[in-house]
Short mmCIF file of C-alpha atoms and ligand atoms in Angstrom, two decimals:
data_model
loop_
_atom_site.label_atom_id
_atom_site.label_comp_id
_atom_site.label_asym_id
_atom_site.label_seq_id
_atom_site.Cartn_x
_atom_site.Cartn_y
_atom_site.Cartn_z
CA MET A 28 15.21 10.85 -7.23
CA ARG A 29 17.98 12.08 -9.56
CA TYR A 30 21.25 14.13 -9.62
CA ILE A 31 21.05 17.92 -9.84
CA ASN A 32 24.43 19.51 -10.34
CA ASN A 33 26.18 16.11 -9.50
CA ILE A 34 24.41 15.84 -6.07
CA PHE A 35 21.82 13.21 -5.44
CA THR A 36 18.62 14.85 -4.80
CA ILE A 37 15.25 13.46 -3.49
CA GLU A 38 12.27 15.70 -4.19
CA LYS A 39 13.48 19.01 -3.09
CA CYS A 40 16.34 17.81 -0.87
CA LYS A 41 19.94 17.77 -1.85
CA LEU A 42 21.38 14.90 0.13
CA ASN A 43 24.75 16.50 1.02
CA LYS A 44 22.63 19.11 2.93
CA VAL A 45 20.41 16.42 4.49
CA LEU A 46 23.57 14.69 5.86
CA LYS A 47 24.55 17.83 7.67
CA LYS A 48 21.69 16.93 10.04
CA PHE A 49 21.71 13.13 10.03
CA GLU A 50 24.28 10.43 10.56
CA THR A 51 24.90 7.51 8.36
CA PRO A 52 23.92 4.74 7.65
CA ILE A 53 20.35 5.93 7.05
CA PHE A 54 17.27 4.81 5.14
CA CYS A 55 15.81 7.59 3.16
CA TYR A 56 12.46 7.43 1.45
CA SER A 57 10.52 9.60 -1.04
CA GLY A 58 6.86 10.27 -0.08
CA ARG A 59 5.98 11.34 -3.60
CA LYS A 60 7.37 8.14 -5.05
CA ILE A 61 5.30 6.05 -2.75
CA ASN A 62 2.18 7.84 -3.98
CA GLU A 63 3.22 7.57 -7.48
CA ASN A 64 3.72 3.82 -7.31
CA ILE A 65 0.38 3.34 -5.60
CA ASN A 66 -1.33 5.38 -8.29
CA ASN A 67 0.41 3.50 -11.08
CA PHE A 68 -0.61 0.19 -9.50
CA LYS A 69 -4.18 1.11 -9.11
CA ASN A 70 -4.35 2.55 -12.62
CA SER A 71 -2.91 -0.75 -14.02
CA PHE A 72 -5.96 -2.73 -12.92
CA LYS A 73 -8.59 0.05 -12.71
CA SER A 74 -11.02 -1.81 -14.92
CA PHE A 75 -11.82 -4.23 -12.18
CA SER A 76 -10.84 -2.16 -9.15
CA PRO A 77 -9.20 -4.87 -6.96
CA ILE A 78 -8.73 -4.81 -3.14
CA ILE A 79 -5.07 -3.86 -2.77
CA CYS A 80 -3.54 -5.18 0.45
CA PHE A 81 -0.01 -3.79 0.90
CA SER A 82 2.27 -6.62 2.05
CA THR A 83 3.32 -5.42 5.49
CA LYS A 84 6.34 -7.65 5.62
CA SER A 85 8.04 -5.82 2.93
CA ASN A 86 8.03 -2.47 4.97
CA SER A 87 6.35 -2.25 8.36
CA ASN A 88 7.41 1.21 9.21
CA LEU A 89 4.24 2.81 10.97
CA GLU A 90 4.49 6.09 9.17
CA ILE A 91 4.96 4.45 5.78
CA LEU A 92 1.88 2.17 6.54
CA LYS A 93 -0.12 5.37 7.44
CA GLN A 94 0.78 6.98 4.10
CA ILE A 95 -0.17 3.71 2.27
CA LYS A 96 -3.50 3.73 4.28
CA LYS A 97 -4.07 7.34 3.26
CA ASN A 98 -4.06 6.08 -0.31
CA GLY A 99 -6.83 3.76 0.44
CA LEU A 100 -4.85 0.53 0.61
CA GLY A 101 -5.47 -2.45 2.97
CA ALA A 102 -2.81 -4.78 4.39
CA ASP A 103 -1.61 -8.38 4.00
CA VAL A 104 -0.17 -9.47 7.32
CA VAL A 105 1.67 -12.63 8.51
CA SER A 106 1.84 -12.20 12.17
CA LYS A 107 0.06 -10.66 15.19
CA GLY A 108 2.68 -7.96 15.29
CA GLU A 109 2.03 -7.09 11.55
CA LEU A 110 -1.78 -7.09 12.18
CA MET A 111 -1.38 -4.86 15.34
CA ILE A 112 0.83 -2.33 13.51
CA ALA A 113 -1.48 -2.35 10.26
CA LEU A 114 -4.47 -1.56 12.73
CA LYS A 115 -2.46 1.10 14.51
CA ALA A 116 -1.70 2.78 11.15
CA GLY A 117 -5.67 3.11 10.93
CA ILE A 118 -6.01 0.39 8.17
CA ASN A 119 -9.67 -0.89 8.07
CA PRO A 120 -9.85 -4.52 9.49
CA LYS A 121 -12.17 -5.17 6.54
CA LYS A 122 -9.25 -4.57 4.26
CA ILE A 123 -6.82 -6.83 5.99
CA VAL A 124 -5.88 -10.48 4.94
CA PHE A 125 -3.80 -12.72 7.09
CA SER A 126 -1.51 -15.27 5.35
CA GLY A 127 1.15 -17.66 6.71
CA VAL A 128 1.70 -21.38 7.16
CA GLY A 129 2.09 -21.28 10.96
CA LYS A 130 -0.32 -19.03 12.57
CA THR A 131 -0.60 -19.76 16.29
CA ARG A 132 -3.68 -20.29 18.22
CA SER A 133 -3.26 -16.93 20.00
CA GLU A 134 -2.69 -15.04 16.64
CA LEU A 135 -5.81 -16.68 15.24
CA ILE A 136 -7.84 -15.70 18.23
CA TYR A 137 -6.58 -12.04 17.83
CA ALA A 138 -7.41 -11.92 14.08
CA ILE A 139 -10.85 -13.39 14.70
CA GLU A 140 -11.59 -10.84 17.42
CA LYS A 141 -10.56 -8.08 15.00
CA ASN A 142 -13.00 -9.19 12.49
CA ILE A 143 -10.45 -8.96 9.58
CA LEU A 144 -11.57 -9.47 5.98
CA LEU A 145 -10.04 -12.94 5.56
CA ILE A 146 -7.81 -15.57 7.20
CA ASN A 147 -6.05 -17.35 4.32
CA CYS A 148 -5.45 -20.75 5.62
CA GLU A 149 -2.63 -23.00 4.51
CA SER A 150 -3.35 -26.40 6.00
CA LYS A 151 -6.15 -28.70 7.17
CA SER A 152 -5.03 -28.32 10.70
CA GLU A 153 -5.23 -24.52 10.65
CA ILE A 154 -8.80 -24.77 9.34
CA LEU A 155 -9.77 -27.12 12.17
CA GLU A 156 -8.02 -24.83 14.71
CA ILE A 157 -10.12 -21.81 13.37
CA GLU A 158 -13.22 -23.79 13.43
CA ASN A 159 -12.48 -24.66 17.10
CA ILE A 160 -11.97 -21.06 18.08
CA ALA A 161 -15.01 -19.95 16.13
CA ARG A 162 -17.15 -22.60 17.91
CA SER A 163 -16.02 -21.37 21.25
CA LYS A 164 -17.07 -17.84 20.29
CA ASN A 165 -20.13 -18.93 18.51
CA LYS A 166 -19.10 -16.94 15.56
CA LYS A 167 -18.75 -17.60 11.82
CA VAL A 168 -15.34 -16.78 10.51
CA ASP A 169 -14.45 -15.73 6.90
CA ILE A 170 -11.61 -17.64 5.57
CA GLY A 171 -9.66 -18.21 2.34
CA ILE A 172 -7.64 -21.33 1.30
CA ARG A 173 -4.30 -20.89 -0.18
CA LEU A 174 -3.70 -23.22 -3.17
CA ASN A 175 -0.13 -24.39 -4.03
CA PRO A 176 -0.61 -24.25 -7.87
CA ASN A 177 2.67 -25.94 -8.53
CA THR A 178 3.81 -23.03 -10.74
CA ASP A 179 7.35 -22.08 -11.30
CA ALA A 180 7.71 -18.33 -10.64
CA LYS A 181 11.02 -18.28 -12.60
CA THR A 182 12.66 -16.11 -9.81
CA LEU A 183 15.35 -16.65 -7.24
CA LYS A 184 14.76 -20.14 -5.66
CA GLN A 185 14.90 -18.72 -2.20
CA ILE A 186 11.79 -16.49 -2.96
CA SER A 187 9.73 -18.93 -4.97
CA THR A 188 6.66 -20.13 -3.06
CA GLY A 189 4.36 -21.75 -5.60
CA LYS A 190 5.99 -25.01 -6.34
CA LYS A 191 4.78 -28.27 -4.68
CA GLU A 192 8.09 -28.82 -2.89
CA ASN A 193 7.58 -25.33 -1.20
CA LYS A 194 5.93 -25.34 2.22
CA PHE A 195 3.16 -22.89 1.16
CA GLY A 196 -0.43 -23.65 0.42
CA VAL A 197 -2.32 -26.88 -0.07
CA SER A 198 -2.49 -29.30 -2.96
CA GLU A 199 -5.60 -29.41 -5.21
CA LYS A 200 -6.68 -32.70 -3.43
CA THR A 201 -6.57 -31.16 -0.10
CA LEU A 202 -8.27 -28.11 -1.38
CA VAL A 203 -11.09 -30.05 -2.55
CA GLU A 204 -11.27 -31.95 0.65
CA VAL A 205 -11.19 -28.83 2.99
CA SER A 206 -13.54 -26.71 0.84
CA GLU A 207 -16.16 -29.44 1.10
CA TYR A 208 -15.53 -29.68 4.86
CA SER A 209 -15.71 -25.75 5.23
CA ARG A 210 -18.91 -25.64 3.21
CA LYS A 211 -20.62 -27.90 5.63
CA SER A 212 -19.28 -26.19 8.76
CA LYS A 213 -21.48 -23.96 10.82
CA TYR A 214 -18.45 -21.87 11.86
CA LEU A 215 -16.57 -21.34 8.73
CA ASN A 216 -17.49 -19.06 5.70
CA LEU A 217 -15.14 -20.14 2.78
CA LYS A 218 -14.95 -16.96 0.80
CA CYS A 219 -11.54 -16.87 -0.91
CA LEU A 220 -9.25 -18.91 -3.01
CA SER A 221 -5.71 -17.51 -2.59
CA VAL A 222 -2.41 -17.97 -4.37
CA HIS A 223 1.11 -16.38 -4.17
CA ILE A 224 3.72 -17.95 -6.34
CA GLY A 225 6.80 -15.92 -5.37
CA SER A 226 8.44 -12.71 -5.31
CA GLN A 227 10.54 -10.43 -7.75
CA ILE A 228 8.68 -11.95 -10.79
CA LEU A 229 9.46 -10.11 -13.81
CA ASP A 230 7.67 -12.33 -16.40
CA TYR A 231 3.88 -12.40 -16.71
CA LYS A 232 3.89 -16.01 -17.95
CA PRO A 233 4.03 -17.68 -14.56
CA TYR A 234 0.92 -15.62 -13.58
CA GLN A 235 -0.72 -16.88 -16.72
CA LYS A 236 0.01 -20.50 -15.84
CA MET A 237 -1.27 -19.75 -12.36
CA LEU A 238 -4.56 -18.34 -13.60
CA ASN A 239 -5.05 -21.29 -15.86
CA VAL A 240 -4.68 -23.70 -12.88
CA LEU A 241 -7.18 -21.61 -10.97
CA ASP A 242 -9.54 -21.54 -13.90
CA LYS A 243 -9.58 -25.41 -14.24
CA LEU A 244 -9.81 -25.96 -10.54
CA ILE A 245 -12.79 -23.56 -9.90
CA LYS A 246 -14.50 -25.38 -12.81
CA LYS A 247 -13.76 -28.78 -11.44
CA ILE A 248 -14.88 -28.11 -7.86
CA ASP A 249 -17.85 -26.00 -9.12
CA LEU A 250 -17.54 -23.47 -6.25
CA ASN A 251 -17.96 -19.79 -6.36
CA PHE A 252 -15.48 -17.66 -4.42
CA ASP A 253 -16.41 -14.12 -3.29
CA TYR A 254 -12.70 -13.27 -3.74
CA ILE A 255 -9.71 -14.57 -5.56
CA ASP A 256 -6.42 -13.45 -3.86
CA LEU A 257 -3.69 -13.41 -6.45
CA GLY A 258 -0.94 -12.49 -3.90
CA GLY A 259 1.89 -10.23 -4.84
CA GLY A 260 5.20 -10.90 -6.46
CA MET A 261 5.37 -8.29 -9.16
CA GLY A 262 9.11 -7.48 -9.65
CA ILE A 263 11.03 -4.16 -10.14
CA ASP A 264 13.80 -3.06 -12.28
CA TYR A 265 16.76 -3.45 -9.78
CA ASN A 266 19.36 -3.65 -12.67
CA LYS A 267 18.00 -0.44 -14.33
CA ASP A 268 18.09 -2.47 -17.61
CA ASN A 269 14.36 -1.74 -18.41
CA LYS A 270 13.31 -5.22 -17.79
CA LYS A 271 9.88 -4.23 -16.31
CA PHE A 272 6.98 -6.20 -15.33
CA ASN A 273 4.34 -6.10 -17.95
CA TYR A 274 1.28 -4.74 -16.07
CA LYS A 275 -0.70 -4.41 -19.21
CA LYS A 276 -0.44 -8.04 -19.95
CA TYR A 277 -1.17 -9.10 -16.49
CA ASN A 278 -4.27 -6.90 -16.54
CA GLN A 279 -5.36 -8.45 -19.78
CA ILE A 280 -5.07 -12.04 -18.58
CA ILE A 281 -6.92 -11.33 -15.39
CA LYS A 282 -9.71 -9.52 -17.24
CA LYS A 283 -10.03 -12.62 -19.51
CA PHE A 284 -10.26 -14.78 -16.38
CA LEU A 285 -12.90 -12.52 -14.91
CA THR A 286 -15.09 -12.97 -17.98
CA LYS A 287 -15.42 -16.60 -16.81
CA HIS A 288 -15.49 -16.10 -13.02
CA LYS A 289 -17.49 -13.47 -11.21
CA THR A 290 -15.38 -12.60 -8.21
CA LYS A 291 -13.48 -9.70 -6.60
CA ILE A 292 -9.70 -9.76 -7.08
CA ILE A 293 -7.38 -9.07 -4.17
CA PHE A 294 -3.62 -8.24 -4.61
CA GLU A 295 -0.88 -8.30 -1.97
CA PRO A 296 1.88 -6.19 -3.52
CA GLY A 297 5.01 -5.33 -1.40
CA ARG A 298 7.92 -4.68 -3.42
CA SER A 299 6.22 -3.12 -6.36
CA ILE A 300 4.80 -0.47 -4.06
CA ILE A 301 7.73 0.33 -1.82
CA GLY A 302 10.93 -1.21 -3.30
CA ASP A 303 12.26 1.72 -5.35
CA THR A 304 11.02 4.46 -2.89
CA ALA A 305 14.08 4.32 -0.71
CA ILE A 306 17.84 4.33 -0.66
CA LEU A 307 20.49 3.52 1.98
CA ILE A 308 23.08 6.28 2.49
CA SER A 309 26.36 5.00 3.89
CA LYS A 310 29.78 6.47 4.47
CA ILE A 311 33.11 4.94 3.59
CA ILE A 312 35.12 4.27 6.72
CA TYR A 313 38.25 2.94 5.20
CA ILE A 314 39.56 1.81 1.84
CA LYS A 315 41.81 -1.14 2.00
CA GLU A 316 43.86 -1.52 -1.11
CA SER A 317 44.85 -5.01 -2.30
CA SER A 318 46.56 -6.30 -5.36
CA LYS A 319 43.48 -7.47 -7.20
CA LYS A 320 40.86 -5.03 -5.79
CA ASP A 321 40.11 -2.33 -3.25
CA PHE A 322 37.85 -2.93 -0.53
CA ILE A 323 35.58 -0.14 0.06
CA ILE A 324 34.58 -0.65 3.75
CA VAL A 325 31.27 1.35 4.38
CA ASP A 326 29.36 1.85 7.66
CA ALA A 327 26.26 -0.10 6.58
CA ALA A 328 26.31 -3.79 6.68
CA MET A 329 24.43 -7.08 6.09
CA ASN A 330 22.38 -6.62 9.25
CA ASP A 331 21.05 -3.34 7.95
CA PHE A 332 20.34 -4.54 4.44
CA MET A 333 20.30 -8.29 4.12
CA ARG A 334 19.24 -8.87 0.56
CA PRO A 335 22.70 -9.24 -1.06
CA ALA A 336 24.07 -11.52 1.72
CA LEU A 337 20.81 -13.62 1.84
CA TYR A 338 19.93 -14.05 -1.81
CA GLY A 339 22.91 -12.81 -3.66
CA ALA A 340 20.67 -9.93 -4.70
CA LYS A 341 22.28 -7.11 -6.73
CA HIS A 342 21.50 -3.57 -5.71
CA LYS A 343 22.99 -0.65 -7.73
CA ILE A 344 25.46 1.40 -5.76
CA ILE A 345 26.16 5.01 -6.80
CA PRO A 346 27.93 8.08 -5.32
CA LEU A 347 26.10 10.63 -3.45
CA ILE A 348 28.24 13.28 -5.14
CA LYS A 349 29.48 12.65 -8.62
CA ASN A 350 33.09 13.67 -9.30
CA ASN A 351 33.25 12.36 -12.81
CA LYS A 352 36.65 10.70 -12.29
CA MET A 353 36.07 7.26 -13.38
CA THR A 354 38.40 4.44 -12.64
CA ASN A 355 38.64 0.85 -13.92
CA LYS A 356 39.67 -0.40 -10.41
CA LYS A 357 37.81 -3.31 -9.06
CA TYR A 358 35.87 -2.21 -5.93
CA ASP A 359 34.33 -4.64 -3.42
CA PHE A 360 31.85 -2.70 -1.29
CA VAL A 361 31.81 -4.34 2.08
CA GLY A 362 30.46 -3.70 5.63
CA PRO A 363 32.18 -4.12 8.96
CA ILE A 364 30.56 -7.37 9.90
CA CYS A 365 32.64 -10.56 10.56
CA GLU A 366 31.14 -12.52 7.75
CA THR A 367 32.54 -13.04 4.17
CA THR A 368 28.96 -12.60 2.89
CA ASP A 369 28.86 -9.14 4.36
CA LYS A 370 29.34 -7.63 0.87
CA PHE A 371 26.99 -5.41 -1.13
CA LEU A 372 28.48 -5.36 -4.53
CA THR A 373 31.58 -5.72 -6.70
CA THR A 374 32.01 -3.08 -9.49
CA ASN A 375 34.58 -2.91 -12.27
CA LYS A 376 34.05 0.62 -13.09
CA PHE A 377 33.19 3.45 -10.67
CA GLN A 378 34.31 6.78 -9.84
CA LYS A 379 37.50 7.28 -7.87
CA LEU A 380 36.35 6.99 -4.16
CA ASN A 381 38.01 8.38 -1.08
CA GLU A 382 37.60 7.63 2.56
CA LYS A 383 34.70 9.64 4.10
CA ASP A 384 32.82 9.75 0.76
CA TYR A 385 29.15 8.84 0.72
CA ILE A 386 27.60 6.17 -1.29
CA ILE A 387 24.08 5.18 -1.97
CA ILE A 388 22.61 1.65 -2.19
CA CYS A 389 19.61 1.73 -4.42
CA ASP A 390 16.04 0.41 -4.16
CA VAL A 391 16.10 -0.74 -0.55
CA GLY A 392 12.51 0.11 0.40
CA ALA A 393 11.22 -3.39 0.26
CA TYR A 394 12.74 -6.03 2.66
CA GLY A 395 15.24 -3.42 3.72
CA SER A 396 14.51 -2.12 7.17
CA SER A 397 12.04 -4.97 7.67
CA LEU A 398 14.64 -7.62 7.28
CA SER A 399 17.19 -5.89 9.38
CA SER A 400 18.65 -7.25 12.67
CA ASN A 401 20.93 -6.41 15.53
CA TYR A 402 23.64 -8.89 14.48
CA ASN A 403 26.99 -7.88 15.91
CA ILE A 404 25.06 -5.77 18.32
CA ARG A 405 24.57 -2.97 15.73
CA PRO A 406 21.57 -0.72 16.42
CA LYS A 407 18.77 -0.59 13.85
CA LEU A 408 19.01 2.36 11.57
CA ALA A 409 17.29 5.74 11.48
CA GLU A 410 14.81 6.16 8.67
CA ILE A 411 13.63 9.50 7.10
CA LEU A 412 10.85 10.41 4.81
CA ILE A 413 11.34 13.26 2.45
CA LYS A 414 8.13 15.12 1.13
CA GLY A 415 9.15 18.10 -0.94
CA SER A 416 11.55 20.00 1.14
CA LYS A 417 10.35 18.56 4.44
CA ILE A 418 12.16 15.75 6.19
CA ASN A 419 10.33 13.62 8.72
CA VAL A 420 12.21 11.14 10.98
CA ILE A 421 10.03 8.22 10.71
CA LYS A 422 12.22 5.93 12.87
CA LYS A 423 14.82 7.02 15.30
CA ARG A 424 18.19 5.23 15.33
CA GLN A 425 18.07 2.53 17.97
CA LYS A 426 20.23 3.23 21.06
CA LEU A 427 22.79 0.89 22.10
CA GLU A 428 21.45 1.07 25.70
CA ASP A 429 18.15 -0.34 24.37
CA ILE A 430 19.83 -3.39 23.04
CA ILE A 431 22.29 -4.12 25.80
N1 LIG B 11 1.84 -12.25 -0.22
C1 LIG B 11 2.37 -13.32 0.45
C2 LIG B 11 1.53 -14.42 0.82
C3 LIG B 11 3.73 -13.25 0.49
O1 LIG B 11 4.40 -14.31 1.06
C4 LIG B 11 4.48 -12.22 -0.03
C5 LIG B 11 5.98 -12.04 0.12
C6 LIG B 11 3.91 -11.13 -0.60
C7 LIG B 11 2.43 -11.23 -0.70
C8 LIG B 11 4.53 -9.88 -1.19
O2 LIG B 11 5.34 -10.26 -2.24
P1 LIG B 11 6.09 -9.03 -3.10
O3 LIG B 11 4.96 -8.30 -3.85
O4 LIG B 11 6.72 -8.13 -2.14
O5 LIG B 11 6.99 -9.77 -4.06
N2 LIG B 11 12.69 -11.17 1.52
C9 LIG B 11 12.67 -11.49 0.00
C10 LIG B 11 11.19 -11.62 -0.31
C11 LIG B 11 10.36 -12.60 0.38
C12 LIG B 11 8.94 -12.47 -0.06
C13 LIG B 11 7.94 -13.15 0.99
N3 LIG B 11 6.61 -13.08 0.60
C14 LIG B 11 13.37 -10.48 -0.68
O6 LIG B 11 14.06 -9.58 -0.15
O7 LIG B 11 13.48 -10.53 -2.01
#
């Protein structure tokens, strides 16, 4: 993805040409970038070849999941719907893990019937519910237990999950209790210890702390796990300031861990696979000038892309066509929704913009379309996938008639 002669281009497609056929706002992915990210991820950890379960919540577009499956990945799911779509994409059930604090009985029954790799449990009550279902089916179910390692992921507080005040996982004490209980059960096969401390983590040190906690705990309870599921969370360079996650270091500390514990590592990456593979193209509807700044009112809004409104996340905005006429005017890029938080970004330097110009919101592949809603009765967006010079519509724009 780069400018060629001042026009933003994905693979072999110049976006001004693409927009002759498609309306905005629109999500636009690069197929090549997805493959590249998966290869890089695999290569980073190739010495211990982990099971890589793509976190479906970060992007649950069926065609994207099919491409991810083609690259040999499994899936991390958190609902019956995600499990269904992962299976529909052709992902092998033996490469699917099911996480979440509130799996309902019917979701658990479905997962058990589908013989997935692991159900990662997050409470005593959930384990008892699984045992109860397994007994009724006279089946032994493979489970994992998610530990809350009380580790600060040093990321946004809204997307931290590994501290004891967070609802996720169980404490060490409960883990010891439930692992003893599961060991004795005829219907449970405790195979995995899982953790996930948060998302958009850029520093490897929280992972190091997490691995230390696991190391001590495993020694203390003297239990062998077939799998250790380290979750996802590896961050990406949204600000383009080269603050990149140190995969080399993470690989090293896991390798060290593996010299002490013989187990298979599972990862559940979402953002690191799909985050920087897509952009959101939007058109300027109006420019409203005010004394302090200009409001650039675009046709995309917080319902289409929630991260800035929900977490104060910053996503770069760039022009689709560069005109090289820079201005120091303050611009507020906002959507049409009746909420003050319906704002994407404030810039202090940008090229001079005009109504009907196109802009690009960067790095929206993860938690973009999957977090979108119909707020203000706005239809969900179309999504296109570019591969070389080919453009595939991988989701049609929702029709208003289907919502109303
Ligand atoms: N595994 C579990 C158990 C998770 O809860 C998550 C994300 C992942 C894996 C994938 O994490 P990733 O590799 O994508 O960081 N909507 C927020 C992020 C919420 C993350 C929720 N859990 C955002 O837009 O930043």
